mmCIF file of C-alpha atoms in Angstrom:
data_model
loop_
_atom_site.group_PDB
_atom_site.id
_atom_site.type_symbol
_atom_site.label_atom_id
_atom_site.label_comp_id
_atom_site.label_asym_id
_atom_site.label_seq_id
_atom_site.Cartn_x
_atom_site.Cartn_y
_atom_site.Cartn_z
ATOM 1 C CA UNK A 1330 13.726 8.778 1.438
ATOM 2 C CA UNK A 1331 13.290 12.148 3.069
ATOM 3 C CA UNK A 1332 10.685 12.897 5.696
ATOM 4 C CA UNK A 1333 8.702 16.132 5.631
ATOM 5 C CA UNK A 1334 6.232 17.036 8.354
ATOM 6 C CA UNK A 1335 4.243 20.201 7.740
ATOM 7 C CA UNK A 1336 1.281 19.381 9.974
ATOM 8 C CA UNK A 1337 1.299 17.553 13.282
ATOM 9 C CA UNK A 1338 -1.502 15.192 12.229
ATOM 10 C CA UNK A 1339 0.008 13.770 9.011
ATOM 11 C CA UNK A 1340 3.407 12.263 8.336
ATOM 12 C CA UNK A 1341 4.695 12.803 4.822
ATOM 13 C CA UNK A 1342 7.417 10.736 3.174
ATOM 14 C CA UNK A 1343 8.986 11.368 -0.207
ATOM 15 C CA UNK A 1344 9.485 7.960 -1.788
ATOM 16 C CA UNK A 1345 10.861 8.914 -5.194
ATOM 17 C CA UNK A 1346 12.073 12.014 -7.025
ATOM 18 C CA UNK A 1347 12.438 11.787 -10.819
ATOM 19 C CA UNK A 1348 14.000 14.443 -13.016
ATOM 20 C CA UNK A 1349 12.232 14.569 -16.348
ATOM 21 C CA UNK A 1350 13.146 16.620 -19.401
ATOM 22 C CA UNK A 1351 11.406 17.475 -22.641
ATOM 23 C CA UNK A 1352 12.957 18.724 -25.859
ATOM 24 C CA UNK A 1353 11.371 21.919 -27.084
ATOM 25 C CA UNK A 1354 12.183 24.411 -29.808
ATOM 26 C CA UNK A 1355 13.889 26.682 -27.281
ATOM 27 C CA UNK A 1356 15.924 23.927 -25.624
ATOM 28 C CA UNK A 1357 15.330 21.408 -22.846
ATOM 29 C CA UNK A 1358 12.457 21.889 -20.416
ATOM 30 C CA UNK A 1359 13.350 20.284 -17.067
ATOM 31 C CA UNK A 1360 10.794 19.284 -14.471
ATOM 32 C CA UNK A 1361 10.428 16.969 -11.485
ATOM 33 C CA UNK A 1362 8.041 14.156 -10.649
ATOM 34 C CA UNK A 1363 7.726 13.315 -6.939
ATOM 35 C CA UNK A 1364 5.948 10.347 -5.328
ATOM 36 C CA UNK A 1365 4.753 11.140 -1.784
ATOM 37 C CA UNK A 1366 3.104 8.952 0.871
ATOM 38 C CA UNK A 1367 0.945 10.650 3.535
ATOM 39 C CA UNK A 1368 -0.480 8.991 6.648
ATOM 40 C CA UNK A 1369 -1.755 9.753 10.128
ATOM 41 C CA UNK A 1370 -0.216 6.608 11.741
ATOM 42 C CA UNK A 1371 -3.722 5.673 12.847
ATOM 43 C CA UNK A 1372 -5.115 3.711 9.898
ATOM 44 C CA UNK A 1373 -5.328 6.367 7.166
ATOM 45 C CA UNK A 1374 -2.850 6.523 4.300
ATOM 46 C CA UNK A 1375 -2.700 8.076 0.831
ATOM 47 C CA UNK A 1376 -0.292 8.399 -2.060
ATOM 48 C CA UNK A 1377 0.195 11.297 -4.461
ATOM 49 C CA UNK A 1378 2.261 12.052 -7.544
ATOM 50 C CA UNK A 1379 3.229 15.689 -8.009
ATOM 51 C CA UNK A 1380 4.812 17.165 -11.125
ATOM 52 C CA UNK A 1381 6.313 20.665 -11.285
ATOM 53 C CA UNK A 1382 9.340 22.610 -12.566
ATOM 54 C CA UNK A 1383 10.959 22.464 -9.104
ATOM 55 C CA UNK A 1384 11.060 19.804 -6.403
ATOM 56 C CA UNK A 1385 9.390 21.843 -3.642
ATOM 57 C CA UNK A 1386 6.301 22.600 -5.753
ATOM 58 C CA UNK A 1387 6.107 18.963 -6.885
ATOM 59 C CA UNK A 1388 6.218 17.771 -3.251
ATOM 60 C CA UNK A 1389 3.435 20.203 -2.343
ATOM 61 C CA UNK A 1390 1.246 18.971 -5.220
ATOM 62 C CA UNK A 1391 1.869 15.336 -4.293
ATOM 63 C CA UNK A 1392 1.000 15.951 -0.623
ATOM 64 C CA UNK A 1393 -2.234 17.786 -1.451
ATOM 65 C CA UNK A 1394 -3.330 14.989 -3.832
ATOM 66 C CA UNK A 1395 -2.489 12.306 -1.260
ATOM 67 C CA UNK A 1396 -4.472 14.082 1.490
ATOM 68 C CA UNK A 1397 -7.526 14.249 -0.785
ATOM 69 C CA UNK A 1398 -7.340 10.512 -1.584
ATOM 70 C CA UNK A 1399 -6.812 8.835 1.805
ATOM 71 C CA UNK A 1400 -7.883 5.226 2.360
ATOM 72 C CA UNK A 1401 -8.877 3.565 5.633
ATOM 73 C CA UNK A 1402 -6.749 0.541 6.587
ATOM 74 C CA UNK A 1403 -8.394 -2.049 8.867
ATOM 75 C CA UNK A 1404 -6.059 -3.132 11.666
ATOM 76 C CA UNK A 1405 -6.110 -5.784 14.392
ATOM 77 C CA UNK A 1406 -4.013 -4.457 17.280
ATOM 78 C CA UNK A 1407 -0.837 -3.325 15.479
ATOM 79 C CA UNK A 1408 -1.018 -5.575 12.403
ATOM 80 C CA UNK A 1409 -3.334 -6.384 9.488
ATOM 81 C CA UNK A 1410 -6.345 -8.715 9.836
ATOM 82 C CA UNK A 1411 -5.263 -11.339 7.296
ATOM 83 C CA UNK A 1412 -2.685 -12.289 4.685
ATOM 84 C CA UNK A 1413 -3.044 -10.874 1.181
ATOM 85 C CA UNK A 1414 -1.360 -11.419 -2.182
ATOM 86 C CA UNK A 1415 -2.027 -8.808 -4.852
ATOM 87 C CA UNK A 1416 -0.816 -8.354 -8.397
ATOM 88 C CA UNK A 1417 -1.134 -4.903 -9.937
ATOM 89 C CA UNK A 1418 0.606 -4.484 -13.239
ATOM 90 C CA UNK A 1419 4.118 -5.884 -12.905
ATOM 91 C CA UNK A 1420 4.157 -5.529 -9.101
ATOM 92 C CA UNK A 1421 3.287 -8.481 -6.896
ATOM 93 C CA UNK A 1422 2.913 -7.798 -3.179
ATOM 94 C CA UNK A 1423 2.568 -10.255 -0.292
ATOM 95 C CA UNK A 1424 1.509 -8.826 3.090
ATOM 96 C CA UNK A 1425 1.256 -11.067 6.161
ATOM 97 C CA UNK A 1426 0.170 -10.258 9.704
ATOM 98 C CA UNK A 1427 2.911 -10.592 12.319
ATOM 99 C CA UNK A 1428 2.936 -11.219 16.064
ATOM 100 C CA UNK A 1429 3.426 -8.221 18.383
ATOM 101 C CA UNK A 1430 7.053 -7.127 18.653
ATOM 102 C CA UNK A 1431 8.059 -8.318 15.176
ATOM 103 C CA UNK A 1432 8.301 -4.847 13.667
ATOM 104 C CA UNK A 1433 8.003 -3.834 10.037
ATOM 105 C CA UNK A 1434 9.767 -6.343 7.796
ATOM 106 C CA UNK A 1435 9.432 -4.576 4.448
ATOM 107 C CA UNK A 1436 11.381 -2.983 1.632
ATOM 108 C CA UNK A 1437 11.576 0.762 1.033
ATOM 109 C CA UNK A 1438 8.378 1.355 -0.946
ATOM 110 C CA UNK A 1439 6.162 -0.942 1.148
ATOM 111 C CA UNK A 1440 7.763 0.270 4.391
ATOM 112 C CA UNK A 1441 6.903 3.905 3.626
ATOM 113 C CA UNK A 1442 3.218 3.030 3.105
ATOM 114 C CA UNK A 1443 2.723 0.687 6.087
ATOM 115 C CA UNK A 1444 4.584 2.972 8.521
ATOM 116 C CA UNK A 1445 2.517 5.963 7.395
ATOM 117 C CA UNK A 1446 -0.627 3.875 7.963
ATOM 118 C CA UNK A 1447 0.488 3.085 11.524
ATOM 119 C CA UNK A 1448 1.039 -0.656 11.096
ATOM 120 C CA UNK A 1449 3.760 -1.698 13.551
ATOM 121 C CA UNK A 1450 3.995 -5.473 12.970
ATOM 122 C CA UNK A 1451 3.916 -6.855 9.416
ATOM 123 C CA UNK A 1452 5.821 -9.184 7.101
ATOM 124 C CA UNK A 1453 5.981 -8.358 3.413
ATOM 125 C CA UNK A 1454 7.638 -9.371 0.191
ATOM 126 C CA UNK A 1455 7.776 -7.542 -3.124
ATOM 127 C CA UNK A 1456 7.930 -9.767 -6.171
ATOM 128 C CA UNK A 1457 7.971 -8.834 -9.827
ATOM 129 C CA UNK A 1458 9.241 -5.306 -10.314
ATOM 130 C CA UNK A 1459 11.722 -3.066 -8.530
ATOM 131 C CA UNK A 1460 9.841 0.068 -9.664
ATOM 132 C CA UNK A 1461 9.082 1.949 -6.446
ATOM 133 C CA UNK A 1462 6.024 3.742 -7.834
ATOM 134 C CA UNK A 1463 4.423 0.466 -8.945
ATOM 135 C CA UNK A 1464 5.160 -1.124 -5.571
ATOM 136 C CA UNK A 1465 3.653 1.823 -3.640
ATOM 137 C CA UNK A 1466 0.447 1.740 -5.707
ATOM 138 C CA UNK A 1467 0.202 -2.057 -5.349
ATOM 139 C CA UNK A 1468 0.643 -1.770 -1.560
ATOM 140 C CA UNK A 1469 -2.075 0.893 -1.335
ATOM 141 C CA UNK A 1470 -4.368 -1.350 -3.403
ATOM 142 C CA UNK A 1471 -3.610 -4.351 -1.151
ATOM 143 C CA UNK A 1472 -4.335 -2.359 2.018
ATOM 144 C CA UNK A 1473 -7.609 -1.058 0.570
ATOM 145 C CA UNK A 1474 -8.759 -4.622 -0.223
ATOM 146 C CA UNK A 1475 -8.197 -5.808 3.367
ATOM 147 C CA UNK A 1476 -11.343 -6.569 5.365
ATOM 148 C CA UNK A 1477 -11.913 -6.534 9.091
ATOM 149 C CA UNK A 1478 -13.393 -9.822 10.305
ATOM 150 C CA UNK A 1479 -15.335 -9.229 13.511
ATOM 151 C CA UNK A 1480 -16.562 -12.831 13.773
ATOM 152 C CA UNK A 1481 -13.043 -14.114 14.543
ATOM 153 C CA UNK A 1482 -10.956 -13.357 17.598
ATOM 154 C CA UNK A 1483 -7.629 -11.558 17.141
ATOM 155 C CA UNK A 1484 -5.541 -14.763 17.240
ATOM 156 C CA UNK A 1485 -7.734 -16.560 14.702
ATOM 157 C CA UNK A 1486 -7.710 -13.566 12.360
ATOM 158 C CA UNK A 1487 -3.910 -13.550 12.366
ATOM 159 C CA UNK A 1488 -3.529 -17.285 11.694
ATOM 160 C CA UNK A 1489 -6.302 -18.050 9.240
ATOM 161 C CA UNK A 1490 -6.091 -16.564 5.704
ATOM 162 C CA UNK A 1491 -9.235 -15.094 4.174
ATOM 163 C CA UNK A 1492 -10.899 -17.495 1.738
ATOM 164 C CA UNK A 1493 -13.807 -16.885 -0.556
ATOM 165 C CA UNK A 1494 -16.670 -19.275 0.043
ATOM 166 C CA UNK A 1495 -17.679 -21.163 -3.046
ATOM 167 C CA UNK A 1496 -20.547 -23.569 -3.498
ATOM 168 C CA UNK A 1497 -19.812 -27.263 -3.463
ATOM 169 C CA UNK A 1498 -19.232 -28.502 -6.962
ATOM 170 C CA UNK A 1499 -19.613 -32.229 -6.452
ATOM 171 C CA UNK A 1500 -20.559 -34.090 -9.548
ATOM 172 C CA UNK A 1501 -23.287 -36.606 -9.098
ATOM 173 C CA UNK A 1502 -22.685 -40.017 -10.600
ATOM 174 C CA UNK A 1503 -24.954 -40.532 -13.528
ATOM 175 C CA UNK A 1504 -26.405 -43.992 -14.066
ATOM 176 C CA UNK A 1505 -26.892 -45.138 -17.641
ATOM 177 C CA UNK A 1506 -29.532 -47.776 -18.424
#
């Protein structure tokens, strides 16, 4: 993964470069597909896919798309507010909050996204697919689903997973006469 920084406010990371070719009447037409992650290291992150005949143009397209589609990531200190498991396509992502000083425990695709977002302490596991593009999109989806919980203190938010409240479904005993 190469790191490109054009502006001081955003950090850009190239996650994947694919060479694609198409058969035409005149021969092979070669192009490049580039997956780029952009973040300000302060809670905003975006991902973009750029396609062009050369790598530099594809990177530029990916960066401009990512900057237009930034998401806000809720954070508690330097980690995420709660644990999340998300399945998107073949990718399954588990993100867990970590205590201060743990660092980023993540694979390449997830690491690029969480570091660009500015998360400094997190545990993660990628299950399912090894496709980097799928894992990046699943991580972005998981971070966008996170919710800040102001009613809990920081320690409680780290320990207690988010649960949906459901009504009590107790069956009443029916008496037959």
